[in-house]
Structure formats: C-alpha cells, structure tokens
Protein backbone atom coordinates (compact mmCIF):
# COMPACT_ATOMS: atom_id res chain seq x y z
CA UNK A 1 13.20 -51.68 102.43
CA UNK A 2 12.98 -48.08 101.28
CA UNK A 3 14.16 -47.27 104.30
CA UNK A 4 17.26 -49.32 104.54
CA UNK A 5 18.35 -48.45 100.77
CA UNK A 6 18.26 -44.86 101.95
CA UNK A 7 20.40 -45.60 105.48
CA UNK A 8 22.66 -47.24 103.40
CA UNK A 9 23.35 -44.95 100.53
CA UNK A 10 23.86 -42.26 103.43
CA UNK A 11 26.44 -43.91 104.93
CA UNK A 12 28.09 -44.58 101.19
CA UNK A 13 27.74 -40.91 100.97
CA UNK A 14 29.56 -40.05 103.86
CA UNK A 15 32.26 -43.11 104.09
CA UNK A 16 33.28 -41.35 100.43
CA UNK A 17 33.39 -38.33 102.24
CA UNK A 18 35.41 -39.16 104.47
CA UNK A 19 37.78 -40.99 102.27
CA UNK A 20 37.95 -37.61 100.10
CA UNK A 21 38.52 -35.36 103.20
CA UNK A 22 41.56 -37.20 104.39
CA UNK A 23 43.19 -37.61 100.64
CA UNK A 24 42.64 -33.70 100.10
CA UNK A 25 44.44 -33.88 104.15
CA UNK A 26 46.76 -35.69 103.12
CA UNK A 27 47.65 -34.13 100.09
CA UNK A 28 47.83 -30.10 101.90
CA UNK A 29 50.26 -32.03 104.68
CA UNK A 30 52.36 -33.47 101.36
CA UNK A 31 52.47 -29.82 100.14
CA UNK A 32 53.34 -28.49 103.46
CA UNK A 33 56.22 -31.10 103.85
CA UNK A 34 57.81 -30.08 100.42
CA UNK A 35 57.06 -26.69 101.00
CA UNK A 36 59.32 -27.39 105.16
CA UNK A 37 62.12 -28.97 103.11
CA UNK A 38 62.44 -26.11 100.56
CA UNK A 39 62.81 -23.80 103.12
CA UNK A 40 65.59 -25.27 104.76
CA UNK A 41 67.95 -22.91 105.81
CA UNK A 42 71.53 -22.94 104.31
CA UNK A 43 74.98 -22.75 106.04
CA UNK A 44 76.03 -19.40 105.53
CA UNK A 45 79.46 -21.09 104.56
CA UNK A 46 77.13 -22.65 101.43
CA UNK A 47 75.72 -19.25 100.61
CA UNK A 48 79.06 -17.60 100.23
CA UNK A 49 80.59 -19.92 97.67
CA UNK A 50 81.46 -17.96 94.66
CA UNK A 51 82.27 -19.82 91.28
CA UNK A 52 84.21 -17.82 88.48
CA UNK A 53 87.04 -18.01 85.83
CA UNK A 54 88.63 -17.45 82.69
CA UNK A 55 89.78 -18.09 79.63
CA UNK A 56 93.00 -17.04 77.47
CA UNK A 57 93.07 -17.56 73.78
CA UNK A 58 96.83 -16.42 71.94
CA UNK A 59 98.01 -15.79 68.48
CA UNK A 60 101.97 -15.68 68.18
CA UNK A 61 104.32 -15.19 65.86
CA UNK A 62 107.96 -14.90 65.78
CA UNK A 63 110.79 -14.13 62.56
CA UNK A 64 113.44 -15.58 64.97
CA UNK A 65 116.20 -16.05 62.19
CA UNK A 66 115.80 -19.83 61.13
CA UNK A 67 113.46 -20.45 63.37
CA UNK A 68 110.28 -18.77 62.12
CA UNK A 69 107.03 -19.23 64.24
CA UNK A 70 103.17 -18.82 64.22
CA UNK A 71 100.62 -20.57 65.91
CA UNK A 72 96.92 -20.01 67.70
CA UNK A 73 97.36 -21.20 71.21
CA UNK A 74 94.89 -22.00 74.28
CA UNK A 75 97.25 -20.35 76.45
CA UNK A 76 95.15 -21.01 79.92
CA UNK A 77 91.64 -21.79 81.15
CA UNK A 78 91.22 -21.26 85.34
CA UNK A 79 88.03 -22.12 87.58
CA UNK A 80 87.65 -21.16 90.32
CA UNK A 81 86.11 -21.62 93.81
CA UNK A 82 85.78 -18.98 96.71
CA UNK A 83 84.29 -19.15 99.92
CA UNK A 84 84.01 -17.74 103.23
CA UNK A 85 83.52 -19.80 107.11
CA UNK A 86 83.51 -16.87 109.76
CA UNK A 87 86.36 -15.21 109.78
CA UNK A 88 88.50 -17.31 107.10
CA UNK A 89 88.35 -16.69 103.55
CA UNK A 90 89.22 -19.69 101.38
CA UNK A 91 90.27 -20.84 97.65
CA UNK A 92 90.53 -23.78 95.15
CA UNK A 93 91.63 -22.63 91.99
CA UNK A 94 92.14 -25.36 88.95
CA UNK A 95 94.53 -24.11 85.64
CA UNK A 96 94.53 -25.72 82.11
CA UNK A 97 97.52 -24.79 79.81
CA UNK A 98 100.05 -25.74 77.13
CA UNK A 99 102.94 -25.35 79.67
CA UNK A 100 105.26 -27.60 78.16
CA UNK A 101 103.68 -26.31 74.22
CA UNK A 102 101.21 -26.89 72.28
CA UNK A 103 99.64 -30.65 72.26
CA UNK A 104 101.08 -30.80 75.81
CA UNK A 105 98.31 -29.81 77.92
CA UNK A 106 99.03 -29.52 81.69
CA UNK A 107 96.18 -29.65 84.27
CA UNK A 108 96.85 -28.60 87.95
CA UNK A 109 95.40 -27.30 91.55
CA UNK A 110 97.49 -24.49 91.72
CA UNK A 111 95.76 -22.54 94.76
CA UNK A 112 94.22 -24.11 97.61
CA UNK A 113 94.73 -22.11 100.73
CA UNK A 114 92.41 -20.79 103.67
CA UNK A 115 93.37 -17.32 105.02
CA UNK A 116 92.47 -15.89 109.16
CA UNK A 117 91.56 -12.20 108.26
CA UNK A 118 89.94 -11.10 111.52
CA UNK A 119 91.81 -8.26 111.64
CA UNK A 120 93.69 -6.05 108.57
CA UNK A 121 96.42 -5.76 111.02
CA UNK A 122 97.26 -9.15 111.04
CA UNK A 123 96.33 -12.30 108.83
CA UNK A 124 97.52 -15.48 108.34
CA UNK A 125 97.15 -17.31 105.22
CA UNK A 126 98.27 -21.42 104.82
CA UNK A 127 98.22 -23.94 101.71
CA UNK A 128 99.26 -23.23 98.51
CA UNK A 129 99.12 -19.88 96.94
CA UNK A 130 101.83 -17.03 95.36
CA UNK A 131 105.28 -16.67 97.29
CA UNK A 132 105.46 -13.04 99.13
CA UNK A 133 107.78 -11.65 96.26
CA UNK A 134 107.31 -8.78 93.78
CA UNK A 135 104.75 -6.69 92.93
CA UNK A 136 103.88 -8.54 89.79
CA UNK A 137 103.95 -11.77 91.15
CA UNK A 138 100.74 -11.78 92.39
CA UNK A 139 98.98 -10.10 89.34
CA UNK A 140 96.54 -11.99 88.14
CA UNK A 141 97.24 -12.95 84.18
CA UNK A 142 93.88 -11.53 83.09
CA UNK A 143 94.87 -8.22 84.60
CA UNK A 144 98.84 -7.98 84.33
CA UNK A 145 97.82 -6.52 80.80
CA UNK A 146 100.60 -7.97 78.90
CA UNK A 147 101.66 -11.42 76.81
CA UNK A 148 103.03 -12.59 79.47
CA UNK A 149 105.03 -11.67 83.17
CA UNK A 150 108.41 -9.51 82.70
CA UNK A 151 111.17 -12.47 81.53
CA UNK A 152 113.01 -11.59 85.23
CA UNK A 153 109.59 -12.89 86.68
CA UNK A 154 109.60 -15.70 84.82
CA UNK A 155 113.23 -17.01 85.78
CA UNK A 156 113.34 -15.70 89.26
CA UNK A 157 109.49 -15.43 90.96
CA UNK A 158 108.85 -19.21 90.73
CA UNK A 159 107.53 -19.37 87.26
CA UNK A 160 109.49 -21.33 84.83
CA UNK A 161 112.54 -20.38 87.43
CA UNK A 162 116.50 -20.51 86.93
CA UNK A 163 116.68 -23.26 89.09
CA UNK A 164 115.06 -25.73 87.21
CA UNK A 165 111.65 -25.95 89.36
CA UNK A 166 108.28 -26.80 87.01
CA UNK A 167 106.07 -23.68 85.89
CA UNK A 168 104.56 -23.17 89.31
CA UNK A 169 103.10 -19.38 88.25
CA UNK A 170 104.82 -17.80 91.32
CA UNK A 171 103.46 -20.20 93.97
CA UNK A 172 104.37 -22.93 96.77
CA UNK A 173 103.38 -24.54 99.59
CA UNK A 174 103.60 -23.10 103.38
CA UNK A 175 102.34 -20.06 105.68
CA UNK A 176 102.18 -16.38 105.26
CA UNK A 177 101.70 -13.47 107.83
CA UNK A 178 100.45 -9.95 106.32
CA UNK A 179 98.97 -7.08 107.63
CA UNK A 180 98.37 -3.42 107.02
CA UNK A 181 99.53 -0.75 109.47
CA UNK A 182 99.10 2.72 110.38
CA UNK A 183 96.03 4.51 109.23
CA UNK A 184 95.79 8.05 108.21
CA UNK A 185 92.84 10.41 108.45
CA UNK A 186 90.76 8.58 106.10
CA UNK A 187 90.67 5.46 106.99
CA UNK A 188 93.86 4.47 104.01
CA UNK A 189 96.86 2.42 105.68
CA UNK A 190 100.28 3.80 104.86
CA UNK A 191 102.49 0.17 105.53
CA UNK A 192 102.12 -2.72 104.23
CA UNK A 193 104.02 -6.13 105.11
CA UNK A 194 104.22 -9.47 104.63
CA UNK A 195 106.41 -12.77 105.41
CA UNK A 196 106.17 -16.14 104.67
CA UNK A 197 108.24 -19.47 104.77
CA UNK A 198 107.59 -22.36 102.19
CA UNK A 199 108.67 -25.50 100.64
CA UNK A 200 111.18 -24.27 98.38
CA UNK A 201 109.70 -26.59 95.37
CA UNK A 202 107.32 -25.14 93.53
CA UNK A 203 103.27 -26.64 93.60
CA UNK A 204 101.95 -29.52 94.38
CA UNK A 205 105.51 -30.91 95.52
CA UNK A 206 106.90 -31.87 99.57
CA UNK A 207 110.39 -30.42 100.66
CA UNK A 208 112.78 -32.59 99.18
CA UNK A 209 115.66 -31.07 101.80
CA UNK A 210 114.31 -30.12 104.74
CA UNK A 211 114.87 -26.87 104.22
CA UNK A 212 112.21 -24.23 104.37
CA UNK A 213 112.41 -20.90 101.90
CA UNK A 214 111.66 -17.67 104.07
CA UNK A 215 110.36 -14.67 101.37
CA UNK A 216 109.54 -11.43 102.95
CA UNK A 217 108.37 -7.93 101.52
CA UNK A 218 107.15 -4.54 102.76
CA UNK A 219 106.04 -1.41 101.12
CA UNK A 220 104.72 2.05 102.18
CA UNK A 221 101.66 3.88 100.82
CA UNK A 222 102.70 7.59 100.89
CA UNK A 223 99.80 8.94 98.51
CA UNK A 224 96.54 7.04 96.87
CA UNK A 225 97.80 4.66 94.30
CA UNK A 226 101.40 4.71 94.57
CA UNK A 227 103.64 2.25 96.89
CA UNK A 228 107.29 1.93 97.01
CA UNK A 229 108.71 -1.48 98.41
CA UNK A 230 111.34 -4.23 98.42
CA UNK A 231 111.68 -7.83 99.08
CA UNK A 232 113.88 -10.63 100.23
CA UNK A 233 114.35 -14.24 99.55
CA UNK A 234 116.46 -17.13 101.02
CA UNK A 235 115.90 -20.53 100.80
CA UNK A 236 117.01 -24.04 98.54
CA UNK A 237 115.75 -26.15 95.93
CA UNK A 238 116.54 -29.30 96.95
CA UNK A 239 117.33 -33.04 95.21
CA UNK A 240 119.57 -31.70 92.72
CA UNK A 241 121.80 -33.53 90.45
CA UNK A 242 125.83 -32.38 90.57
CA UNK A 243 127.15 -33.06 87.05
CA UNK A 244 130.55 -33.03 88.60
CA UNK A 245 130.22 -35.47 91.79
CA UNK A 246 127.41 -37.22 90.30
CA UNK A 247 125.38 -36.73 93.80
CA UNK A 248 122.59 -34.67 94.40
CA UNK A 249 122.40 -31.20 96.61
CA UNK A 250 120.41 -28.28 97.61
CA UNK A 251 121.06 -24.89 95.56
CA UNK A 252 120.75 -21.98 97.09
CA UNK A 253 118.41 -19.15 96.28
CA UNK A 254 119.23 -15.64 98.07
CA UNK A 255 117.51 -12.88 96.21
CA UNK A 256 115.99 -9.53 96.78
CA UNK A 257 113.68 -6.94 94.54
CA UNK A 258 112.96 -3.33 94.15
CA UNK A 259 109.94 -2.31 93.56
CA UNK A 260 107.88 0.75 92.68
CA UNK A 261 104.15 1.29 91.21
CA UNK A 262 101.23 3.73 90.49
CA UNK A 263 97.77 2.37 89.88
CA UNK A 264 94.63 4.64 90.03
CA UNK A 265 91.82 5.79 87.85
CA UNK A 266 93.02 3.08 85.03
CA UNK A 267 96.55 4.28 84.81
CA UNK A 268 99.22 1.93 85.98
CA UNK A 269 102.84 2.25 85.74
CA UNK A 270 105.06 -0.25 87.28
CA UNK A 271 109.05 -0.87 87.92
CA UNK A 272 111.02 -3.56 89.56
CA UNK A 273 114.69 -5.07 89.38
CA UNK A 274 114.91 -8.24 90.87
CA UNK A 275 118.61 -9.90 91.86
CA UNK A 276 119.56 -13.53 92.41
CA UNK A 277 122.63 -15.51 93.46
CA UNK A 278 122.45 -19.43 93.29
CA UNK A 279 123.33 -21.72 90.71
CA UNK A 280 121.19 -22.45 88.29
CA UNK A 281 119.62 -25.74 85.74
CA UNK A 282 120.80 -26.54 82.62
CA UNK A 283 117.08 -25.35 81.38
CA UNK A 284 114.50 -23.24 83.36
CA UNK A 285 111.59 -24.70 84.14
CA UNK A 286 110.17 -28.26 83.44
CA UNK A 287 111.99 -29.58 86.60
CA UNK A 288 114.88 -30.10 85.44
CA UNK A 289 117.35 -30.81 87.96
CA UNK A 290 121.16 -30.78 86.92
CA UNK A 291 123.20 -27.99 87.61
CA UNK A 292 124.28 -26.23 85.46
CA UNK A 293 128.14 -24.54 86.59
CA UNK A 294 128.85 -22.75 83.17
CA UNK A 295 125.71 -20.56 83.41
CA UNK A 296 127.19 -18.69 86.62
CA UNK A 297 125.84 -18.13 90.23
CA UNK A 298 124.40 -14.63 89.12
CA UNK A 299 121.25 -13.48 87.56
CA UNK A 300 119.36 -10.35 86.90
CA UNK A 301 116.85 -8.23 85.26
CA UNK A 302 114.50 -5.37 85.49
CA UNK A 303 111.23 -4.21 83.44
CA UNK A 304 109.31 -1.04 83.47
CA UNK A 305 105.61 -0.29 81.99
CA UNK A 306 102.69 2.44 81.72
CA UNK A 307 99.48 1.44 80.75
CA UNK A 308 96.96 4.38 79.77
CA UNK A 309 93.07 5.32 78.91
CA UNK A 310 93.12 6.52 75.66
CA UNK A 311 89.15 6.55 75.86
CA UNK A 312 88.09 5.57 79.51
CA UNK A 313 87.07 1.81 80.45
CA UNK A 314 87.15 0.95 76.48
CA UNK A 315 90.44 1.44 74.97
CA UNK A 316 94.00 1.57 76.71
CA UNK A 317 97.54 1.82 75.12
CA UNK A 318 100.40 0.33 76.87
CA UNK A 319 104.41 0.40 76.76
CA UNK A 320 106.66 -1.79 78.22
CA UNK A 321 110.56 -2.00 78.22
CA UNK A 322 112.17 -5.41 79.98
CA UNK A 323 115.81 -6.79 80.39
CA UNK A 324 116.76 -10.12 81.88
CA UNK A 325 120.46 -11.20 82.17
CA UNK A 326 120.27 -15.33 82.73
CA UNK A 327 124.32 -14.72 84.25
CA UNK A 328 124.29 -11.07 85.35
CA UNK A 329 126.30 -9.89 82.34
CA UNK A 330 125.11 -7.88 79.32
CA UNK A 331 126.51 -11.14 76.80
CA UNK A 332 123.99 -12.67 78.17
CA UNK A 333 121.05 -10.42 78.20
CA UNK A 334 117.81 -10.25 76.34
CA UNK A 335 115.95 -7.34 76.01
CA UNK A 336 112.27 -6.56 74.32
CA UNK A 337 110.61 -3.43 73.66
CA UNK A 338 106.99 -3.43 73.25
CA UNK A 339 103.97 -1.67 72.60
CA UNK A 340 100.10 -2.29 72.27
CA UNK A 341 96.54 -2.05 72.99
CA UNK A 342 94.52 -3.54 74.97
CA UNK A 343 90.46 -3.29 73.91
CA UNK A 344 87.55 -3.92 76.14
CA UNK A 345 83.89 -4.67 75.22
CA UNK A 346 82.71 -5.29 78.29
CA UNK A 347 84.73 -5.67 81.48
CA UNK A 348 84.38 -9.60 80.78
CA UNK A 349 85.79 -9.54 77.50
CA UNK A 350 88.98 -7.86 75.97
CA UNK A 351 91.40 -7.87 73.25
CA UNK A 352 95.11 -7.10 73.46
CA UNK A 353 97.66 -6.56 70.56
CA UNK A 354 101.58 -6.46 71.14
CA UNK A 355 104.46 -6.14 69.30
CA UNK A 356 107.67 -6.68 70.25
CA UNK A 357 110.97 -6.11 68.93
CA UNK A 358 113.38 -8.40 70.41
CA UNK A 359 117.28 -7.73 70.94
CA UNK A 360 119.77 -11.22 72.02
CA UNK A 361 123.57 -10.01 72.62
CA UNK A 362 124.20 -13.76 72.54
CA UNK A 363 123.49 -14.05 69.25
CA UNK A 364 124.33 -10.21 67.61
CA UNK A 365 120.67 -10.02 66.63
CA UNK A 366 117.23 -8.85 66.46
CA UNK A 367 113.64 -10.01 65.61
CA UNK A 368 109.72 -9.29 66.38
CA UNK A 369 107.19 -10.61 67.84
CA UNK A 370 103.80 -10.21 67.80
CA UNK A 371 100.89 -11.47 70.32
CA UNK A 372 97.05 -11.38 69.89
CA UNK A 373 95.05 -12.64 72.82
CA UNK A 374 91.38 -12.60 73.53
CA UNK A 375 90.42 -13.21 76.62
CA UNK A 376 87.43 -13.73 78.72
CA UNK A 377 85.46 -14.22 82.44
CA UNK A 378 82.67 -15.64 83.61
C-alpha cells in the first residue's frame, strides 16, 4: 500500500509538472507572438507621413470715418498632412477661418495634390494646390510676414478675386509642370520655370465652361537669393450672370506680373506689379457672379517691402508700401503705407505689430489701421 501511495503521488508530481512546463511554454510562445507583431515592419509610405500646422490669432482696428472698427479675430487655423510614396511627394491640407467675418466660420480642403519629382529638371504636380502666378502667391501666411497678401494679390491671384470667385487663397484645380535648369559651379540652378492649366474656378469647384485657365511663370537666379521673373495668365470664369441680357457667360481673365525679390540671411525685399483685363463682379470674392460693366475691364496694382534683422532670429522690422487700382485709374486707387515688427520667441511662436495709414482717392480721405497677430506651429 506504501508502495502504491508513493507510485501515485510520483506521477501527481510529474503530471503537475508537466501541466506547469507547457503553461510557462505557452506563455514564452504568447510573448514571442506579441513580441512578432510589434515588430512588424511599416510601409515606408507610413513612416514618412508628417503631421503639422498652425494657428493665426488677429487684433484689428480701423478709424474708417463713420465706420469705426475693433475686434479680436481667429483669423485661420491649418493642419496639415505630408507624405512621400517613391518618387511622389503628396499633401492634404485642411483651413479654418472667418472668411466671410467674424461668426462666419468657413472650413475647407484647400490642398490636396500629389507631385512626380524624380528629377529637379522636370516635375509634375496634379490636384489642387496654388496657381503658377506671382511670387507671393505661394507664400505661406505664417511666413509672408505681413496682415495680410498685397491688396493686388488679393483681387487678382485667386484670393478674394475681381471676378467674383470665393476666397480660394491663390489656388485651383488642374496640372502643373516645373523644373529647374542650368546649374552653375556649385551645384545652384540659375532658371526656373513653371506652367500649368486649371479649372478657372477657384477650390473645390468643376469647370463650369469648359474652358481651361493656362498660368505660366519663369524667373532667373543670377546671384544667391535674388530672382527676377514674370508671369502670364489667360483663361475664364465661367457661369456668369449678364445684368444686361439676363444670360450667363464666361469672363475673361488675361493678365501678366512682374516680379523681383531678394531673400537671404533673414533679409527679404520683394516687388511685383501685377495687370489684368476682364470684367469684373459687382463684389470680389464670395462668388458672386454678376457682372459688373461700370467697374471697367481694367485693373491694377503693385506693392513693394523689406523686411530686416534688427537683432538676428529674434526681432525684425518691416516696411511695406502697396497700391491697387480696382479700374486701372488713380480715382479708383487705394493705397496703404505700413510699418512694423515682427517678434519671435521661438521659431514656433511670433508676434507681429502693423500700422497702417490708409489713403482712398474715392472718397478724398485717410485713416489707420492697426493689426496685432500672434501666431503659432506645431
């Protein structure tokens, strides 16, 4: 009896063994599982996403005779997503503003495009991103360093533009071809080009004509930092209303640009005059689309800006002097002369301070303005 008490608490012994050697198995080939599916490798594509963004919070204020203004404003929040998948490079970028004012908040895609840049000689970009025209154009509103774009930007680059067509911040829908040319000794190219055809309507909207806009540009690069250029532009908005027929029509928009800038070791100084013919909206922006005859087929303007150190990386003072005429005649014109600061205290978060004094020939008079912004990037 001894004997079988003993066998059989041996065999307990072991059978519990046993049972403990294959939970302590199974629990290593657990570990080893999670330890396989953590390691799974990642498309590259996956690794090179890159989120980032912005912020833009305003103070304005305005002693427009009779019409006295000041208000804090969330001028415009952007997020954005960047990527790379072999040899394209691609965007989604997402605004927030008070476009239309404040208490009328406006949220948009306003890039999505994919761009071939195998070679700096030649890329193609397609989707929706900023038309090919004018240097400042393609700024980005963080960097531009000022209140807002020149007022000739505004009303003839596709922002709140003459002809009616919704804030669309420069940009449209279609193709672009770009490259760099001509290398010197060290490696900088000397010629720069770029042509693209689009829509014609702004973002986010199909051709309403048919009718494709063609915007080209090309600059040269004689010496580091400085590049002289011009630009063209042809094209239609169409679907507009004729006040005088009552039918709708495409407007025409043939326009060109000058342009000149320096930009190196934090100094940038920048001049363009831009040119359109093409009748115009009775309002800019908003997309409004009735012509408006008694506004001409003629518009114009020009600005010109230096931005400085005054102490390197932290503080910069900036100038700027800007004319747009809405029918290419000085009755018409408005001009604004500025000056300001710009402060940084870290390259993520600055503050800029304008004023502005403000000179309308339509109305014999003069008034200021002044602009706080604090802005930010994460």
């Amino acid at each position: 009896m001894k004997m079988r008490k003993l066998i059989s608490t041996m065999a307990l012994m072991a059978l519990t063994c046993i049972t403990a050697d294959a939970e302590a198995l199974k629990e290593v080939e657990e570990v080893q599982a999670t330890k396989e599916k953590a390691s799974i490798e990642l498309p590259a594509w996956v690794k090179n996403i890159k989120f980032s963004g912005y912020g833009m919070l305003q103070y304005q204020g305005e002693d427009t005779e009779g019409a006295h203004t000041n208000s804090f404003n969330l001028r415009l929040a952007r997020f954005i997503l960047d990527g790379k998948i072999g040899d394209f490079d691609w965007r989604a970028q997402i605004q927030g503003t008070n476009v239309k004012g404040p208490g009328e908040p406006t949220v948009q895609l306003v890039d999505l495009y994919a761009e071939w840049r195998k070679f700096p000689e030649f890329k193609i970009r397609a989707g929706q991103f900023k038309r090919a025209f004018t240097y400042e154009n393609p700024t980005n509103p963080i960097t531009q360093g000022w209140y807002a774009y020149a007022m000739v930007i505004n009303n003839l680059s596709g922002f709140g533009d003459r002809t009616g067509e919704k804030s669309s911040g420069g940009r449209d829908i279609g193709i672009q071809f770009s490259g760099d040319l001509f290398p010197n000794a060290n490696g900088r190219r000397l010629f720069h080009y770029q042509i693209g055809v689009y829509n014609g309507e702004g973002i986010n909207e199909k051709d309403k004509d048919n009718r494709k806009d063609i915007i080209g540009g090309a600059w040269v690069m004689p010496i580091s930092g400085l590049r002289i250029g011009a630009f063209g532009w042809t094209g239609t908005r169409g679907n507009m209303l004729d006040p005088v027929t009552g039918v709708t029509r495409s407007v025409k928009k043939n326009r060109y640009a000058i342009s000149a800038e320096y930009d190196k070791d934090e100094y940038t100084f920048r001049a363009e005059y831009l040119h359109s013919q093409g009748w115009g909206a009775a309002k800019a922006g908003n997309n409004v689309r009735e012509i408006d005859y008694s506004k001409g087929d003629k518009a114009d303007g020009w600005y010109v800006f230096g931005i400085v150190p005054v102490v390197k990386s932290k503080l910069h003072a900036k100038a700027r002097y800007q004319t747009y005429r809405s029918q290419k005649e000085w009755a018409t014109s408005k001009t604004m002369y500025e000056v300001g600061l710009n402060y940084y205290f870290t390259k993520n978060l600055q503050l800029n301070v304008e004023y502005g004094l403000v000179n309308e020939r339509s109305v014999h008079k003069n008034h200021n303005f002044v602009d706080v912004e604090l802005d930010f990037r994460f």
